[in-house]
């Protein structure tokens, strides 16, 4: 029983990272209707920025907010320069633009920092809490705590601030929000900036667990897509729940299904995506699309 509980803890830690990335995907989708295939690369670029700051002597817990601020500004700039010109274009055009952004950011990171593997310092202390035969590493607990703080801050933003209210109005109905005097263009840029910052948290927290290199977030993005699909692409809370579920499912499948093991765990999110799309396309917490004749 303790072994099962141990796997749950490991799964929740991984799921928190997937939840952060899935939330970034959902934020952009809610505001613009775009599925951002470059979200993982933006998070990777942010991780490199944090690494560069740490290498220059900046303490990690100071480098993190600086990285988030730069990521936020970068997300807004991308919306203005890359996304705004194709606003209202066919969906295929938007997909191609985000895929192009994926390759551009990946190549830029490789050009600036090279494709050599780099180690990222773990910001959390060594050691673990032990109770009832279950060990919870400080790293795992730290990841859960940081992601929980981010989620709480987002809740406060959307629930109790005028900016958050404006963002919710634009996400619900951009035309009505514009008629009410809300600057829809500014809100869309804020949405991209916010998503970039949230994704950066996932990237920076993933870096100590992976070797830092331009392709490091490819697998995480697949899990994040599974989390967003499972929770619902129009539900931020669903993205968080989906990330935790996917993390636990992946960990348990790798531990208890011999046919999967550690080599085929990447197949778990693909199975989840396929199953959800076949059974409940809107996800567990999403709103089904309604077409009126």
Coordinates of C-alpha atoms in Angstrom, one line a residue:
X1 CA 0.0 0.0 0.0
X2 CA 2.9 2.4 0.8
X3 CA 4.3 1.7 -2.7
X4 CA 1.0 2.7 -4.3
X5 CA 0.9 5.9 -2.2
X6 CA 4.5 6.6 -3.2
X7 CA 3.5 6.4 -6.9
X8 CA 0.6 8.8 -6.3
X9 CA 2.9 11.4 -4.8
X10 CA 5.3 11.1 -7.7
X11 CA 2.4 11.3 -10.1
X12 CA 1.0 14.4 -8.5
X13 CA 4.5 16.1 -8.7
X14 CA 4.7 15.4 -12.4
X15 CA 1.1 16.3 -12.9
X16 CA 1.6 19.7 -11.4
X17 CA 4.1 20.5 -14.2
X18 CA 1.7 19.2 -16.8
X19 CA -1.1 21.3 -15.2
X20 CA 1.0 24.5 -15.5
X21 CA 1.6 23.9 -19.2
X22 CA -2.0 22.8 -19.8
X23 CA -3.2 25.9 -18.1
X24 CA -1.1 28.1 -20.4
X25 CA -2.6 26.3 -23.4
X26 CA -6.1 26.8 -22.1
X27 CA -5.6 30.5 -21.3
X28 CA -4.6 31.2 -24.9
X29 CA -7.4 29.0 -26.3
X30 CA -10.0 30.8 -24.2
X31 CA -8.9 34.3 -25.3
X32 CA -8.1 33.7 -28.9
X33 CA -9.4 30.3 -29.9
X34 CA -5.8 29.3 -30.9
X35 CA -4.2 26.0 -29.9
X36 CA -0.6 27.2 -29.4
X37 CA 1.8 24.4 -30.5
X38 CA 4.7 26.6 -29.6
X39 CA 3.8 26.8 -25.9
X40 CA 6.4 24.2 -24.9
X41 CA 9.2 26.0 -26.8
X42 CA 8.3 29.3 -25.1
X43 CA 8.6 27.6 -21.8
X44 CA 11.9 26.1 -22.8
X45 CA 13.2 29.5 -23.8
X46 CA 12.2 30.9 -20.4
X47 CA 14.0 28.1 -18.7
X48 CA 17.2 29.1 -20.6
X49 CA 16.7 32.7 -19.5
X50 CA 16.5 31.6 -15.9
X51 CA 19.6 29.4 -16.4
X52 CA 21.5 32.3 -17.9
X53 CA 20.5 34.5 -14.9
X54 CA 21.6 31.8 -12.4
X55 CA 24.9 31.3 -14.3
X56 CA 25.6 35.1 -14.0
X57 CA 25.3 34.8 -10.2
X58 CA 21.6 35.7 -9.7
X59 CA 19.9 33.7 -6.9
X60 CA 17.3 31.3 -8.3
X61 CA 14.4 32.9 -6.3
X62 CA 15.3 36.2 -7.8
X63 CA 15.9 34.9 -11.3
X64 CA 12.5 33.3 -11.3
X65 CA 10.4 36.4 -11.0
X66 CA 12.7 38.2 -13.5
X67 CA 12.2 35.4 -15.9
X68 CA 8.5 35.5 -15.5
X69 CA 8.4 39.2 -16.1
X70 CA 10.5 38.8 -19.3
X71 CA 8.3 35.9 -20.4
X72 CA 5.2 38.0 -19.8
X73 CA 6.5 40.8 -21.9
X74 CA 7.6 38.4 -24.6
X75 CA 4.2 36.8 -24.8
X76 CA 2.6 40.1 -25.3
X77 CA 5.1 41.0 -28.0
X78 CA 4.4 37.7 -29.8
X79 CA 0.7 38.4 -29.8
X80 CA 1.3 41.9 -31.2
X81 CA 3.8 40.9 -33.9
X82 CA 3.0 37.4 -34.9
X83 CA -0.7 36.6 -33.9
X84 CA -2.4 40.0 -34.4
X85 CA -1.7 40.2 -38.2
X86 CA -3.5 36.8 -38.8
X87 CA -6.4 37.4 -36.3
X88 CA -9.6 36.1 -37.9
X89 CA -7.7 33.9 -40.4
X90 CA -8.8 30.3 -41.0
X91 CA -7.9 27.8 -38.3
X92 CA -5.3 26.1 -40.5
X93 CA -3.5 29.4 -40.9
X94 CA -3.3 29.9 -37.2
X95 CA -2.0 26.3 -36.7
X96 CA 0.7 26.9 -39.3
X97 CA 1.7 30.2 -37.6
X98 CA 2.1 28.5 -34.2
X99 CA 4.0 25.6 -35.7
X100 CA 6.3 28.1 -37.4
X101 CA 6.8 29.9 -34.1
X102 CA 7.7 26.5 -32.6
X103 CA 10.5 26.0 -35.0
X104 CA 11.7 29.6 -34.8
X105 CA 12.0 29.6 -31.0
X106 CA 13.6 26.2 -31.0
X107 CA 16.2 27.3 -33.5
X108 CA 16.8 30.6 -31.7
X109 CA 17.5 28.8 -28.4
X110 CA 19.9 26.4 -30.2
X111 CA 21.7 29.3 -31.9
X112 CA 22.0 31.3 -28.6
X113 CA 22.8 28.5 -26.2
X114 CA 23.7 25.5 -28.5
X115 CA 22.2 22.1 -28.4
X116 CA 24.5 20.7 -25.7
X117 CA 22.9 19.3 -22.6
X118 CA 23.2 21.6 -19.6
X119 CA 22.3 21.0 -16.0
X120 CA 20.0 23.3 -14.1
X121 CA 20.4 23.7 -10.3
X122 CA 17.6 22.3 -8.2
X123 CA 16.2 25.2 -6.2
X124 CA 14.8 22.9 -3.5
X125 CA 16.8 21.4 -0.7
X126 CA 17.8 17.8 -0.6
X127 CA 16.0 15.4 1.7
X128 CA 12.4 14.3 2.1
X129 CA 9.5 14.0 4.5
X130 CA 8.8 10.4 5.6
X131 CA 5.5 9.1 7.1
X132 CA 4.0 5.6 7.1
X133 CA 6.6 4.2 4.7
X134 CA 5.9 7.0 2.1
X135 CA 8.6 9.4 1.2
X136 CA 7.8 12.9 -0.2
X137 CA 10.9 14.6 -1.5
X138 CA 11.3 18.3 -0.8
X139 CA 11.6 18.8 -4.6
X140 CA 8.2 17.2 -5.2
X141 CA 6.6 19.2 -2.5
X142 CA 8.2 22.3 -3.7
X143 CA 6.9 21.8 -7.2
X144 CA 3.4 21.3 -5.9
X145 CA 3.7 24.4 -3.7
X146 CA 4.9 26.7 -6.4
X147 CA 2.2 25.5 -8.9
X148 CA -0.4 25.9 -6.2
X149 CA 0.7 29.5 -5.5
X150 CA 0.5 30.2 -9.2
X151 CA -3.0 28.8 -9.4
X152 CA -4.1 30.8 -6.4
X153 CA -2.7 34.0 -7.8
X154 CA -4.6 33.4 -11.1
X155 CA -7.8 32.7 -9.2
X156 CA -7.4 36.0 -7.3
X157 CA -6.7 37.8 -10.6
X158 CA -9.7 36.5 -12.4
X159 CA -12.1 36.7 -9.5
X160 CA -11.3 39.9 -7.7
X161 CA -9.6 42.4 -10.0
X162 CA -10.9 44.7 -12.7
X163 CA -8.3 43.4 -15.2
X164 CA -9.4 39.8 -14.5
X165 CA -13.0 40.7 -15.0
X166 CA -12.2 42.3 -18.3
X167 CA -10.3 39.2 -19.4
X168 CA -13.2 37.0 -18.4
X169 CA -15.6 39.2 -20.4
X170 CA -13.4 39.1 -23.5
X171 CA -13.0 35.3 -23.1
X172 CA -16.8 34.9 -22.9
X173 CA -17.8 37.3 -25.7
X174 CA -15.3 39.6 -27.4
X175 CA -17.9 41.5 -29.3
X176 CA -20.0 42.4 -26.3
X177 CA -16.8 43.3 -24.3
X178 CA -15.8 45.7 -27.1
X179 CA -19.2 47.4 -27.0
X180 CA -18.8 47.8 -23.3
X181 CA -15.6 49.8 -23.8
X182 CA -13.1 47.1 -23.0
X183 CA -9.9 47.2 -25.0
X184 CA -10.1 43.7 -26.5
X185 CA -6.7 44.0 -28.3
X186 CA -5.0 44.9 -25.0
X187 CA -6.7 42.1 -23.2
X188 CA -5.7 39.5 -25.8
X189 CA -2.1 40.7 -25.5
X190 CA -2.3 40.3 -21.7
X191 CA -3.7 36.8 -22.2
X192 CA -0.7 35.8 -24.2
X193 CA 1.6 37.4 -21.8
X194 CA -0.1 35.6 -18.9
X195 CA 0.0 32.3 -20.6
X196 CA 3.7 32.7 -21.4
X197 CA 4.5 33.4 -17.8
X198 CA 2.5 30.4 -16.5
X199 CA 4.2 28.2 -19.1
X200 CA 7.5 29.6 -17.9
X201 CA 6.8 28.3 -14.4
X202 CA 6.4 24.8 -15.8
X203 CA 9.6 25.1 -17.9
X204 CA 11.7 26.4 -15.1
X205 CA 10.5 23.7 -12.7
X206 CA 11.0 21.0 -15.3
X207 CA 14.6 22.1 -16.1
X208 CA 16.2 20.6 -12.9
X209 CA 14.4 17.2 -13.6
X210 CA 15.5 17.2 -17.3
X211 CA 18.7 18.1 -19.0
X212 CA 18.4 21.7 -20.3
X213 CA 18.4 21.7 -24.1
X214 CA 16.2 23.1 -26.8
X215 CA 14.0 20.0 -27.2
X216 CA 13.5 19.3 -23.5
X217 CA 9.8 20.3 -23.4
X218 CA 8.5 18.2 -26.3
X219 CA 7.3 15.4 -24.0
X220 CA 5.9 17.7 -21.4
X221 CA 3.9 19.5 -24.1
X222 CA 2.3 16.1 -25.2
X223 CA 1.3 15.5 -21.6
X224 CA -0.1 19.0 -21.3
X225 CA -2.2 18.5 -24.4
X226 CA -3.6 15.4 -22.9
X227 CA -4.3 17.3 -19.6
X228 CA -6.1 20.1 -21.5
X229 CA -8.0 17.7 -23.6
X230 CA -9.1 15.7 -20.6
X231 CA -10.0 18.7 -18.5
X232 CA -11.5 20.7 -21.3
X233 CA -9.8 23.3 -23.4
X234 CA -12.2 26.0 -22.2
X235 CA -11.8 25.2 -18.5
X236 CA -8.7 26.5 -16.6
X237 CA -9.7 24.5 -13.5
X238 CA -10.2 21.4 -15.7
X239 CA -6.7 21.9 -17.1
X240 CA -5.3 21.7 -13.6
X241 CA -7.4 18.7 -12.7
X242 CA -6.5 17.0 -16.0
X243 CA -2.8 17.6 -15.4
X244 CA -2.9 15.9 -12.0
X245 CA -4.9 13.0 -13.4
X246 CA -2.5 12.5 -16.3
X247 CA 0.5 12.7 -14.0
X248 CA -0.9 10.0 -11.7
X249 CA -2.1 7.8 -14.6
X250 CA 1.3 8.0 -16.3
X251 CA 3.1 7.1 -13.1
X252 CA 0.8 4.2 -12.1
X253 CA 0.9 2.8 -15.7
X254 CA 4.7 2.8 -15.7
X255 CA 4.9 1.2 -12.3
X256 CA 2.2 -1.5 -12.6
X257 CA 1.8 -2.3 -16.3
X258 CA 4.8 -4.3 -17.4
X259 CA 3.9 -3.8 -21.1
X260 CA 4.4 -0.1 -20.6
X261 CA 7.3 0.3 -18.2
X262 CA 9.4 3.4 -18.5
X263 CA 9.9 3.2 -22.3
X264 CA 6.2 3.4 -23.4
X265 CA 4.9 5.9 -20.8
X266 CA 4.6 8.5 -23.5
X267 CA 1.8 6.4 -25.0
X268 CA -0.4 7.1 -21.9
X269 CA -1.2 10.7 -22.9
X270 CA -1.8 9.7 -26.5
X271 CA -4.3 7.1 -25.3
X272 CA -6.0 9.6 -23.0
X273 CA -6.3 12.1 -25.9
X274 CA -7.8 9.6 -28.2
X275 CA -10.2 8.2 -25.6
X276 CA -11.5 11.7 -24.6
X277 CA -12.0 12.8 -28.2
X278 CA -14.0 9.6 -28.9
X279 CA -16.1 9.6 -25.7
X280 CA -16.4 13.2 -24.5
X281 CA -14.8 15.6 -26.9
X282 CA -15.4 18.6 -24.6
X283 CA -13.4 17.0 -21.7
X284 CA -14.5 16.4 -18.2
X285 CA -15.2 20.0 -17.3
X286 CA -15.5 21.6 -20.7
X287 CA -18.7 23.0 -22.2
X288 CA -20.1 21.1 -25.2
X289 CA -20.4 23.0 -28.4
X290 CA -23.9 23.9 -29.3
X291 CA -24.9 24.6 -32.9
X292 CA -28.2 26.3 -33.6
X293 CA -30.1 25.7 -36.8

